[in-house]
Amino acid sequence: MGLVLTVELILHAGIFAVLIVLSFLVEKLLRIGKLSSSFSIQLFKVCVYSVFGFLTYITNNPFVLKFEILAFSIIIFILHFNKSIKLLKNSFETVFLFLTVNFILISIFNIVYYELITIGIILLLISDSASSISDIYSDKYKLKIVDYPKSIVGLVLFFILSFLIFMLVPINSVVLNEYNFLFELNLLYAFEFSILLTAIYSISTKNIVSVIIPFFTTILIYLLISPVNSIELISLGYGIIIAGIVVIISYRVKFLTLNGSIATFILASLIFGLGGLKWSIPIMAFFILSSILSKIRKNKNSKVELFFEKSGTRDYLQVAANGGLGGFLIILYAFQPNEIWYLIYIATLAAVCADTWATEIGTYNKRNTYSILNFKPAEQGVSGGISLVGTLGAVLGAFIIALSGVFWVQFNIYYYLLIIVFAGVFGSFFDSYLGATVQAQYTCVNCGKITERLTHCGSKTKLNSGFEWLNNDFVNLFSGIAGGIICFLSLIFILN
């Protein structure tokens, strides 16, 4: 064992040294003008991804690999403060995030599954390279899905290459197990995973892609071969089809923006595919009914929109804030099946639904609104404002979500309804409290009104209170988390 470890340490040290040498060489070529800035940064990222992907594949000692990741992370963290090092100027955050997610995945999975992490890194290499290539050669064919345009050529290239990787590496040869998938099933899994990963890639920013592609690739393949609660490829296929239909209709009726549609497709595919009707009906009840309410309220009282950061047409950040917890919990449930995750899932949806319905019903007509902090009169639409009708709307929204999941709950029905409604309404009030205290609120320089918007009356607003980074999306996310925590604590109290 000592000899094997010694040989492995020497091999890893040699590969690690090659990475350091290559990094200095690329930096030198960049300084003397032999390489462009964009190409050198891309080359540096490819070197880092390739080296750590290979080390992950050949490792027999997770401790050694985690030590190397930490060592390299510390090195680039220290060096990036040196402004004269051009290579790290625009690549540090991306590489650091990649090393972080790689460290987390290595810590989560047994060494038997490390080959899955390598496949995730290969997909990251493909997506990153496809993005760079397409940015250079396809300026005319781009979609502005997120903050920067994504090339149609790059998306197609990523899908094709991902599909080929999944087909060339059949799932039964990835890990040591007894599975022996037929070619048709391998084809199906390659197609489904490539569709999902291409959708994920399309709404990933340049930095986040280094985290999200390897993470989701590893998680999806693990769940496919997991003996605990594996993905049923047929169910996932149905989920993708249903999600696609729902998203197309929602986009056409303007419930969702383009990036919101893609985010919803990803979320809905996972929830439909992994959770079936049990997990799908609650989130569909929230999404459809809340979207309809938003449209009705907007037609009746559109002036209040001037206070809100975003309109009723949801973008990908709103989808993530309202449904991202659900996606996390369904994956957690797949890893460790336990009904408590489902109850927390219902509670998080009840919280975001209660908050949404409180806003939509509370601002349907002009009515008295009060600050949640001191109950003094407040202008309708301002963050932190509450009303009697809005509170009743919150109770109704939480109750509807509770009803949507009642058929699958193996728990005292009265306790269940009480916990979910209470958690939902608490989450709604917590949202209002955060809105009144720490959420970013701005003052319009022209009309003097308080708003959540960065621009108002055609001019840029000034920060009036709260933290600039803490926008309505974060507040909605924290509202859902609060509802889930209340549900968890209530269950502990009742069960004990």
Short mmCIF file of C-alpha atoms in Angstrom, two decimals:
data_model
loop_
_atom_site.label_atom_id
_atom_site.label_comp_id
_atom_site.label_asym_id
_atom_site.label_seq_id
_atom_site.Cartn_x
_atom_site.Cartn_y
_atom_site.Cartn_z
CA MET A 1 0.00 0.00 0.00
CA GLY A 2 2.89 2.36 0.86
CA LEU A 3 4.52 1.81 -2.55
CA VAL A 4 1.23 2.39 -4.40
CA LEU A 5 0.64 5.62 -2.50
CA THR A 6 4.20 6.79 -3.17
CA VAL A 7 3.85 6.13 -6.90
CA GLU A 8 0.50 7.93 -6.96
CA LEU A 9 1.94 10.94 -5.14
CA ILE A 10 4.84 11.14 -7.61
CA LEU A 11 2.44 10.88 -10.57
CA HIS A 12 0.10 13.54 -9.18
CA ALA A 13 3.01 15.82 -8.33
CA GLY A 14 4.33 15.49 -11.88
CA ILE A 15 0.95 16.32 -13.44
CA PHE A 16 0.47 19.19 -11.01
CA ALA A 17 3.92 20.54 -11.89
CA VAL A 18 3.05 20.36 -15.61
CA LEU A 19 -0.03 22.50 -14.94
CA ILE A 20 2.08 25.11 -13.13
CA VAL A 21 4.62 25.19 -15.97
CA LEU A 22 1.91 25.46 -18.62
CA SER A 23 0.29 28.32 -16.71
CA PHE A 24 3.54 30.27 -16.57
CA LEU A 25 4.19 29.57 -20.26
CA VAL A 26 0.76 30.84 -21.30
CA GLU A 27 1.25 33.93 -19.11
CA LYS A 28 4.62 34.58 -20.77
CA LEU A 29 3.18 34.24 -24.29
CA LEU A 30 0.35 36.60 -23.33
CA ARG A 31 2.79 39.22 -22.03
CA ILE A 32 4.91 39.25 -25.17
CA GLY A 33 1.84 39.43 -27.40
CA LYS A 34 2.07 35.96 -28.94
CA LEU A 35 -1.40 35.05 -27.64
CA SER A 36 -4.53 37.17 -27.42
CA SER A 37 -6.10 37.75 -24.03
CA SER A 38 -9.28 35.76 -24.78
CA PHE A 39 -7.38 32.80 -26.27
CA SER A 40 -4.84 32.64 -23.44
CA ILE A 41 -7.57 32.71 -20.79
CA GLN A 42 -9.45 29.95 -22.59
CA LEU A 43 -6.24 27.92 -22.91
CA PHE A 44 -5.54 28.34 -19.20
CA LYS A 45 -9.03 27.14 -18.28
CA VAL A 46 -8.71 24.15 -20.63
CA CYS A 47 -5.41 23.21 -18.96
CA VAL A 48 -6.93 23.43 -15.47
CA TYR A 49 -10.07 21.48 -16.41
CA SER A 50 -8.07 18.80 -18.25
CA VAL A 51 -5.51 18.29 -15.50
CA PHE A 52 -7.99 18.03 -12.65
CA GLY A 53 -10.34 15.93 -14.75
CA PHE A 54 -7.51 13.47 -15.41
CA LEU A 55 -6.39 13.50 -11.76
CA THR A 56 -9.96 12.77 -10.67
CA TYR A 57 -10.14 9.85 -13.10
CA ILE A 58 -6.89 8.16 -12.01
CA THR A 59 -7.01 8.89 -8.28
CA ASN A 60 -6.96 6.12 -5.72
CA ASN A 61 -6.68 8.45 -2.76
CA PRO A 62 -9.33 11.19 -2.34
CA PHE A 63 -7.28 12.94 0.35
CA VAL A 64 -4.41 13.54 -2.08
CA LEU A 65 -6.76 14.92 -4.72
CA LYS A 66 -8.55 17.24 -2.28
CA PHE A 67 -5.20 18.48 -0.98
CA GLU A 68 -4.09 19.31 -4.54
CA ILE A 69 -7.32 21.20 -5.24
CA LEU A 70 -6.94 23.20 -2.03
CA ALA A 71 -3.27 23.91 -2.75
CA PHE A 72 -3.93 25.14 -6.28
CA SER A 73 -6.92 27.18 -5.08
CA ILE A 74 -4.77 28.91 -2.46
CA ILE A 75 -2.05 29.59 -5.05
CA ILE A 76 -4.37 31.25 -7.57
CA PHE A 77 -6.23 33.08 -4.78
CA ILE A 78 -2.98 34.70 -3.63
CA LEU A 79 -1.70 35.36 -7.13
CA HIS A 80 -4.90 36.98 -8.41
CA PHE A 81 -4.25 39.96 -6.10
CA ASN A 82 -1.13 40.64 -8.16
CA LYS A 83 -2.56 42.86 -10.91
CA SER A 84 0.46 42.26 -13.14
CA ILE A 85 -0.59 38.64 -13.71
CA LYS A 86 -2.85 39.05 -16.74
CA LEU A 87 -3.90 35.41 -16.96
CA LEU A 88 -5.92 35.51 -13.73
CA LYS A 89 -7.49 38.89 -14.43
CA ASN A 90 -10.61 37.48 -16.09
CA SER A 91 -10.32 33.76 -15.33
CA PHE A 92 -9.82 33.60 -11.55
CA GLU A 93 -13.49 33.50 -10.58
CA THR A 94 -14.35 30.84 -13.16
CA VAL A 95 -11.43 28.58 -12.23
CA PHE A 96 -11.96 29.09 -8.49
CA LEU A 97 -15.64 28.13 -8.78
CA PHE A 98 -14.69 25.06 -10.82
CA LEU A 99 -12.21 23.93 -8.16
CA THR A 100 -14.80 24.53 -5.44
CA VAL A 101 -17.51 22.39 -7.08
CA ASN A 102 -14.95 19.71 -7.91
CA PHE A 103 -13.90 19.59 -4.24
CA ILE A 104 -17.55 19.31 -3.15
CA LEU A 105 -18.32 16.50 -5.60
CA ILE A 106 -15.22 14.57 -4.56
CA SER A 107 -16.28 14.92 -0.92
CA ILE A 108 -19.87 13.79 -1.62
CA PHE A 109 -19.27 10.73 -3.80
CA ASN A 110 -17.57 7.45 -3.12
CA ILE A 111 -14.34 6.90 -5.05
CA VAL A 112 -16.18 4.32 -7.21
CA TYR A 113 -18.15 7.19 -8.75
CA TYR A 114 -15.22 9.54 -9.45
CA GLU A 115 -15.41 8.66 -13.14
CA LEU A 116 -18.78 10.42 -13.17
CA ILE A 117 -17.08 13.62 -12.03
CA THR A 118 -14.61 13.26 -14.90
CA ILE A 119 -17.49 13.04 -17.38
CA GLY A 120 -18.89 16.26 -15.89
CA ILE A 121 -15.52 17.96 -16.41
CA ILE A 122 -15.39 16.70 -20.00
CA LEU A 123 -18.83 18.25 -20.59
CA LEU A 124 -17.55 21.50 -19.07
CA LEU A 125 -14.57 21.44 -21.42
CA ILE A 126 -16.96 20.98 -24.34
CA SER A 127 -19.36 23.73 -23.28
CA ASP A 128 -16.59 26.21 -22.54
CA SER A 129 -14.82 25.50 -25.81
CA ALA A 130 -18.05 25.56 -27.81
CA SER A 131 -18.90 28.93 -26.30
CA SER A 132 -15.52 30.41 -27.18
CA ILE A 133 -15.47 29.02 -30.71
CA SER A 134 -19.01 30.10 -31.48
CA ASP A 135 -18.39 33.58 -30.07
CA ILE A 136 -15.61 34.03 -32.61
CA TYR A 137 -17.24 32.56 -35.71
CA SER A 138 -20.98 33.19 -35.37
CA ASP A 139 -21.66 36.82 -34.52
CA LYS A 140 -24.78 36.90 -36.70
CA TYR A 141 -26.58 34.00 -35.03
CA LYS A 142 -26.95 34.79 -31.35
CA LEU A 143 -29.74 34.80 -28.78
CA LYS A 144 -29.66 37.08 -25.76
CA ILE A 145 -30.95 34.50 -23.30
CA VAL A 146 -29.17 35.84 -20.22
CA ASP A 147 -26.89 38.83 -19.65
CA TYR A 148 -24.73 38.13 -22.68
CA PRO A 149 -25.70 36.62 -26.07
CA LYS A 150 -25.42 32.87 -26.60
CA SER A 151 -24.63 31.59 -30.06
CA ILE A 152 -27.13 29.24 -31.71
CA VAL A 153 -24.17 27.45 -33.29
CA GLY A 154 -22.58 27.03 -29.86
CA LEU A 155 -25.78 25.59 -28.36
CA VAL A 156 -26.19 23.12 -31.23
CA LEU A 157 -22.51 22.19 -31.02
CA PHE A 158 -22.77 21.61 -27.28
CA PHE A 159 -25.83 19.37 -27.70
CA ILE A 160 -24.21 17.25 -30.44
CA LEU A 161 -20.92 16.83 -28.60
CA SER A 162 -22.68 16.05 -25.30
CA PHE A 163 -24.81 13.45 -27.05
CA LEU A 164 -21.72 11.82 -28.57
CA ILE A 165 -19.93 11.76 -25.22
CA PHE A 166 -22.87 10.01 -23.55
CA MET A 167 -23.11 7.54 -26.42
CA LEU A 168 -19.37 6.84 -26.53
CA VAL A 169 -19.28 6.26 -22.78
CA PRO A 170 -22.16 3.81 -22.17
CA ILE A 171 -23.46 4.07 -18.65
CA ASN A 172 -22.67 0.44 -17.81
CA SER A 173 -18.96 1.07 -18.36
CA VAL A 174 -18.85 4.21 -16.25
CA VAL A 175 -19.03 2.47 -12.86
CA LEU A 176 -18.56 -1.02 -11.55
CA ASN A 177 -22.07 -2.42 -11.27
CA GLU A 178 -24.32 -5.09 -12.66
CA TYR A 179 -26.30 -2.85 -15.01
CA ASN A 180 -26.31 -3.69 -18.71
CA PHE A 181 -28.34 -1.13 -20.64
CA LEU A 182 -29.52 -1.86 -24.13
CA PHE A 183 -28.46 0.40 -26.98
CA GLU A 184 -31.94 1.94 -27.17
CA LEU A 185 -31.84 2.91 -23.49
CA ASN A 186 -28.34 4.33 -23.92
CA LEU A 187 -29.65 6.37 -26.85
CA LEU A 188 -32.57 7.60 -24.77
CA TYR A 189 -30.46 8.60 -21.80
CA ALA A 190 -27.92 10.36 -24.05
CA PHE A 191 -30.68 12.35 -25.75
CA GLU A 192 -32.51 13.29 -22.54
CA PHE A 193 -29.39 14.32 -20.65
CA SER A 194 -28.04 16.29 -23.62
CA ILE A 195 -31.33 18.19 -23.88
CA LEU A 196 -31.30 19.07 -20.18
CA LEU A 197 -27.62 20.01 -20.09
CA THR A 198 -27.92 22.17 -23.22
CA ALA A 199 -30.84 24.01 -21.59
CA ILE A 200 -28.78 24.46 -18.42
CA TYR A 201 -25.80 25.67 -20.45
CA SER A 202 -27.97 28.16 -22.37
CA ILE A 203 -28.92 30.10 -19.20
CA SER A 204 -25.54 29.79 -17.47
CA THR A 205 -23.29 32.82 -17.25
CA LYS A 206 -19.62 32.45 -18.13
CA ASN A 207 -18.58 31.99 -14.49
CA ILE A 208 -21.47 29.85 -13.29
CA VAL A 209 -21.07 27.41 -16.19
CA SER A 210 -17.89 26.10 -14.51
CA VAL A 211 -20.04 25.01 -11.56
CA ILE A 212 -23.38 24.07 -12.98
CA ILE A 213 -22.34 21.82 -15.90
CA PRO A 214 -20.06 19.43 -13.93
CA PHE A 215 -22.45 19.45 -10.98
CA PHE A 216 -25.60 18.56 -12.92
CA THR A 217 -23.80 16.07 -15.17
CA THR A 218 -22.46 14.17 -12.17
CA ILE A 219 -25.75 14.28 -10.27
CA LEU A 220 -27.86 13.17 -13.24
CA ILE A 221 -25.65 10.21 -14.15
CA TYR A 222 -25.36 9.15 -10.52
CA LEU A 223 -29.13 9.18 -10.13
CA LEU A 224 -29.42 7.11 -13.30
CA ILE A 225 -27.30 4.29 -11.86
CA SER A 226 -28.15 4.84 -8.17
CA PRO A 227 -29.41 1.67 -6.48
CA VAL A 228 -31.36 3.82 -3.98
CA ASN A 229 -33.75 5.77 -6.18
CA SER A 230 -32.66 5.73 -9.82
CA ILE A 231 -34.05 7.88 -12.61
CA GLU A 232 -36.58 6.08 -14.77
CA LEU A 233 -35.61 7.11 -18.30
CA ILE A 234 -39.17 6.67 -19.62
CA SER A 235 -40.56 8.85 -16.81
CA LEU A 236 -37.90 11.47 -17.42
CA GLY A 237 -38.78 11.42 -21.12
CA TYR A 238 -42.45 12.01 -20.33
CA GLY A 239 -41.38 14.75 -17.94
CA ILE A 240 -39.35 16.49 -20.65
CA ILE A 241 -42.27 16.29 -23.10
CA ILE A 242 -44.82 17.61 -20.58
CA ALA A 243 -42.42 20.34 -19.44
CA GLY A 244 -41.83 21.36 -23.07
CA ILE A 245 -45.57 21.65 -23.75
CA VAL A 246 -46.20 23.66 -20.57
CA VAL A 247 -43.28 25.98 -21.28
CA ILE A 248 -44.27 26.64 -24.92
CA ILE A 249 -47.82 27.54 -23.89
CA SER A 250 -46.58 29.69 -21.00
CA TYR A 251 -44.17 31.55 -23.26
CA ARG A 252 -46.87 32.16 -25.87
CA VAL A 253 -49.29 33.63 -23.31
CA LYS A 254 -46.41 35.65 -21.80
CA PHE A 255 -46.33 33.97 -18.42
CA LEU A 256 -42.58 33.55 -18.94
CA THR A 257 -39.68 35.30 -20.65
CA LEU A 258 -37.36 33.30 -22.91
CA ASN A 259 -34.83 32.58 -20.16
CA GLY A 260 -37.69 32.02 -17.72
CA SER A 261 -39.12 29.42 -20.11
CA ILE A 262 -35.79 27.58 -20.28
CA ALA A 263 -35.38 27.64 -16.49
CA THR A 264 -38.93 26.36 -16.05
CA PHE A 265 -38.28 23.60 -18.60
CA ILE A 266 -35.26 22.40 -16.62
CA LEU A 267 -37.06 22.59 -13.28
CA ALA A 268 -40.27 21.01 -14.55
CA SER A 269 -38.40 18.20 -16.35
CA LEU A 270 -36.59 17.25 -13.14
CA ILE A 271 -39.70 17.46 -10.97
CA PHE A 272 -41.95 15.67 -13.48
CA GLY A 273 -39.28 13.07 -14.25
CA LEU A 274 -38.14 12.35 -10.69
CA GLY A 275 -41.27 13.08 -8.67
CA GLY A 276 -44.24 12.26 -10.88
CA LEU A 277 -47.67 13.73 -10.10
CA LYS A 278 -46.93 13.80 -6.38
CA TRP A 279 -44.30 16.51 -6.81
CA SER A 280 -45.61 18.04 -10.04
CA ILE A 281 -49.17 19.02 -9.12
CA PRO A 282 -48.23 21.41 -6.25
CA ILE A 283 -45.72 23.39 -8.31
CA MET A 284 -48.06 23.45 -11.31
CA ALA A 285 -50.86 24.74 -9.08
CA PHE A 286 -48.59 27.52 -7.86
CA PHE A 287 -47.26 28.45 -11.29
CA ILE A 288 -50.51 28.38 -13.29
CA LEU A 289 -52.80 29.98 -10.70
CA SER A 290 -50.26 32.63 -9.69
CA SER A 291 -49.57 33.54 -13.33
CA ILE A 292 -53.30 33.91 -14.00
CA LEU A 293 -53.69 36.08 -10.90
CA SER A 294 -50.78 38.27 -12.02
CA LYS A 295 -52.38 38.80 -15.44
CA ILE A 296 -55.78 39.64 -13.92
CA ARG A 297 -54.30 42.05 -11.39
CA LYS A 298 -52.13 43.72 -14.02
CA ASN A 299 -55.17 44.42 -16.20
CA LYS A 300 -57.08 45.81 -13.22
CA ASN A 301 -54.37 47.82 -11.45
CA SER A 302 -51.33 48.29 -13.68
CA LYS A 303 -50.04 51.44 -11.93
CA VAL A 304 -48.75 49.43 -8.99
CA GLU A 305 -46.29 47.76 -11.40
CA LEU A 306 -44.16 50.92 -11.21
CA PHE A 307 -43.13 49.91 -7.68
CA PHE A 308 -42.18 46.32 -8.50
CA GLU A 309 -38.72 45.35 -9.67
CA LYS A 310 -40.13 42.99 -12.31
CA SER A 311 -43.40 42.44 -14.12
CA GLY A 312 -45.66 39.40 -13.83
CA THR A 313 -43.83 37.76 -16.77
CA ARG A 314 -41.30 35.65 -14.87
CA ASP A 315 -37.63 35.48 -15.86
CA TYR A 316 -35.12 32.75 -14.97
CA LEU A 317 -34.11 34.39 -11.70
CA GLN A 318 -37.72 34.55 -10.54
CA VAL A 319 -38.20 30.91 -11.53
CA ALA A 320 -35.07 29.97 -9.58
CA ALA A 321 -36.14 32.03 -6.55
CA ASN A 322 -39.64 30.53 -6.44
CA GLY A 323 -38.97 26.98 -7.62
CA GLY A 324 -35.25 26.42 -7.18
CA LEU A 325 -35.76 25.02 -3.68
CA GLY A 326 -38.16 22.49 -5.15
CA GLY A 327 -35.51 21.35 -7.64
CA PHE A 328 -32.97 21.03 -4.83
CA LEU A 329 -35.39 19.06 -2.64
CA ILE A 330 -36.39 16.61 -5.40
CA ILE A 331 -32.70 15.83 -5.98
CA LEU A 332 -32.18 15.47 -2.22
CA TYR A 333 -35.21 13.15 -2.10
CA ALA A 334 -33.73 11.08 -4.91
CA PHE A 335 -30.48 10.72 -2.95
CA GLN A 336 -32.17 10.03 0.38
CA PRO A 337 -35.87 9.15 0.09
CA ASN A 338 -37.71 10.54 3.11
CA GLU A 339 -41.21 11.99 3.25
CA ILE A 340 -39.99 14.94 5.32
CA TRP A 341 -38.39 16.38 2.17
CA TYR A 342 -41.79 16.33 0.47
CA LEU A 343 -43.46 18.13 3.38
CA ILE A 344 -40.72 20.79 3.36
CA TYR A 345 -41.17 21.07 -0.41
CA ILE A 346 -44.89 21.77 0.03
CA ALA A 347 -44.10 24.32 2.75
CA THR A 348 -41.60 26.22 0.57
CA LEU A 349 -44.15 26.38 -2.24
CA ALA A 350 -46.83 27.49 0.22
CA ALA A 351 -44.58 30.34 1.35
CA VAL A 352 -43.81 31.68 -2.14
CA CYS A 353 -47.44 31.15 -3.21
CA ALA A 354 -48.74 32.94 -0.11
CA ASP A 355 -46.42 35.86 -0.80
CA THR A 356 -47.41 36.01 -4.48
CA TRP A 357 -51.13 35.84 -3.74
CA ALA A 358 -50.82 38.41 -0.97
CA THR A 359 -49.32 40.81 -3.52
CA GLU A 360 -51.66 40.04 -6.39
CA ILE A 361 -54.89 39.96 -4.37
CA GLY A 362 -53.81 42.77 -2.05
CA THR A 363 -53.09 45.13 -4.95
CA TYR A 364 -56.05 44.09 -7.13
CA ASN A 365 -57.87 47.28 -6.11
CA LYS A 366 -56.85 50.47 -4.40
CA ARG A 367 -57.06 49.86 -0.64
CA ASN A 368 -55.46 50.85 2.64
CA THR A 369 -51.95 49.44 3.05
CA TYR A 370 -49.79 49.53 6.17
CA SER A 371 -46.12 49.07 6.96
CA ILE A 372 -45.35 45.73 8.57
CA LEU A 373 -42.88 47.48 10.89
CA ASN A 374 -45.15 50.01 12.61
CA PHE A 375 -48.58 49.53 10.96
CA LYS A 376 -48.57 53.13 9.78
CA PRO A 377 -50.21 53.87 6.40
CA ALA A 378 -47.92 53.05 3.45
CA GLU A 379 -48.24 53.58 -0.27
CA GLN A 380 -49.69 50.55 -2.03
CA GLY A 381 -47.00 48.54 -3.81
CA VAL A 382 -44.08 49.61 -1.62
CA SER A 383 -42.00 46.73 -0.23
CA GLY A 384 -43.03 45.83 3.31
CA GLY A 385 -46.63 46.90 2.88
CA ILE A 386 -49.43 44.62 4.11
CA SER A 387 -53.22 44.77 4.05
CA LEU A 388 -56.11 42.76 5.44
CA VAL A 389 -57.18 41.55 1.97
CA GLY A 390 -53.56 40.72 1.10
CA THR A 391 -53.21 38.68 4.30
CA LEU A 392 -56.37 36.74 3.45
CA GLY A 393 -54.85 36.17 -0.01
CA ALA A 394 -51.71 34.76 1.65
CA VAL A 395 -53.81 32.34 3.71
CA LEU A 396 -55.73 31.26 0.61
CA GLY A 397 -52.55 30.76 -1.43
CA ALA A 398 -50.94 28.63 1.28
CA PHE A 399 -54.15 26.61 1.68
CA ILE A 400 -54.37 25.90 -2.06
CA ILE A 401 -50.81 24.54 -2.08
CA ALA A 402 -51.56 22.43 1.00
CA LEU A 403 -54.60 20.95 -0.76
CA SER A 404 -52.58 20.21 -3.91
CA GLY A 405 -50.34 17.82 -1.98
CA VAL A 406 -52.84 16.37 0.46
CA PHE A 407 -53.45 13.13 -1.49
CA TRP A 408 -49.88 11.91 -0.99
CA VAL A 409 -49.33 12.85 2.65
CA GLN A 410 -49.14 9.98 5.12
CA PHE A 411 -49.63 12.25 8.09
CA ASN A 412 -52.47 13.53 10.26
CA ILE A 413 -54.46 15.64 7.80
CA TYR A 414 -55.35 18.38 10.30
CA TYR A 415 -51.77 18.75 11.51
CA TYR A 416 -50.61 18.76 7.89
CA LEU A 417 -52.97 21.57 6.82
CA LEU A 418 -52.17 23.59 9.95
CA ILE A 419 -48.38 23.28 9.48
CA ILE A 420 -48.37 24.09 5.76
CA VAL A 421 -50.73 27.07 6.01
CA PHE A 422 -48.86 28.45 9.01
CA ALA A 423 -45.48 27.96 7.29
CA GLY A 424 -46.80 29.62 4.13
CA VAL A 425 -48.25 32.66 5.87
CA PHE A 426 -45.13 33.00 8.03
CA GLY A 427 -42.98 32.95 4.89
CA SER A 428 -45.16 35.66 3.35
CA PHE A 429 -44.83 37.92 6.39
CA PHE A 430 -41.10 37.21 6.53
CA ASP A 431 -40.88 38.35 2.91
CA SER A 432 -42.66 41.60 3.80
CA TYR A 433 -40.38 42.14 6.79
CA LEU A 434 -37.25 41.68 4.68
CA GLY A 435 -38.77 43.99 2.06
CA ALA A 436 -39.24 46.71 4.67
CA THR A 437 -35.83 46.36 6.29
CA VAL A 438 -32.96 44.97 4.21
CA GLN A 439 -34.23 44.66 0.62
CA ALA A 440 -32.79 47.25 -1.75
CA GLN A 441 -35.22 50.11 -2.26
CA TYR A 442 -34.53 53.05 -4.52
CA THR A 443 -35.72 56.63 -4.89
CA CYS A 444 -36.73 57.99 -8.27
CA VAL A 445 -34.77 61.19 -8.97
CA ASN A 446 -37.69 62.59 -11.00
CA CYS A 447 -40.89 61.81 -9.08
CA GLY A 448 -39.40 61.00 -5.67
CA LYS A 449 -41.29 57.70 -5.29
CA ILE A 450 -39.80 54.68 -3.54
CA THR A 451 -39.41 51.69 -5.89
CA GLU A 452 -37.60 48.38 -6.30
CA ARG A 453 -36.53 49.34 -9.81
CA LEU A 454 -33.07 50.44 -10.90
CA THR A 455 -34.64 52.87 -13.36
CA HIS A 456 -37.84 54.89 -12.96
CA CYS A 457 -39.36 57.67 -15.05
CA GLY A 458 -36.63 57.07 -17.61
CA SER A 459 -33.77 57.78 -15.18
CA LYS A 460 -31.48 55.73 -12.96
CA THR A 461 -32.72 55.57 -9.36
CA LYS A 462 -30.68 56.13 -6.18
CA LEU A 463 -30.36 53.58 -3.39
CA ASN A 464 -32.60 54.68 -0.54
CA SER A 465 -32.32 51.78 1.92
CA GLY A 466 -31.31 48.15 2.22
CA PHE A 467 -28.46 46.22 0.63
CA GLU A 468 -27.93 46.81 -3.08
CA TRP A 469 -27.42 43.09 -3.81
CA LEU A 470 -30.56 42.02 -1.92
CA ASN A 471 -33.26 42.31 -4.56
CA ASN A 472 -36.77 40.84 -4.68
CA ASP A 473 -35.54 37.50 -6.06
CA PHE A 474 -33.36 36.91 -3.00
CA VAL A 475 -36.20 37.97 -0.70
CA ASN A 476 -38.52 35.45 -2.37
CA LEU A 477 -35.88 32.75 -1.98
CA PHE A 478 -35.47 33.54 1.72
CA SER A 479 -39.25 33.51 2.10
CA GLY A 480 -39.37 29.95 0.77
CA ILE A 481 -36.48 28.90 3.02
CA ALA A 482 -38.27 30.40 6.02
CA GLY A 483 -41.42 28.43 5.20
CA GLY A 484 -39.39 25.22 4.94
CA ILE A 485 -37.64 25.87 8.27
CA ILE A 486 -40.95 26.52 10.04
CA CYS A 487 -42.33 23.28 8.61
CA PHE A 488 -39.28 21.33 9.76
CA LEU A 489 -39.40 22.78 13.29
CA SER A 490 -43.14 22.16 13.52
CA LEU A 491 -42.70 18.53 12.51
CA ILE A 492 -40.01 18.04 15.15
CA PHE A 493 -42.29 19.55 17.80
CA ILE A 494 -45.32 17.46 16.82
CA LEU A 495 -43.50 14.17 16.26
CA ASN A 496 -41.68 14.45 19.56
#
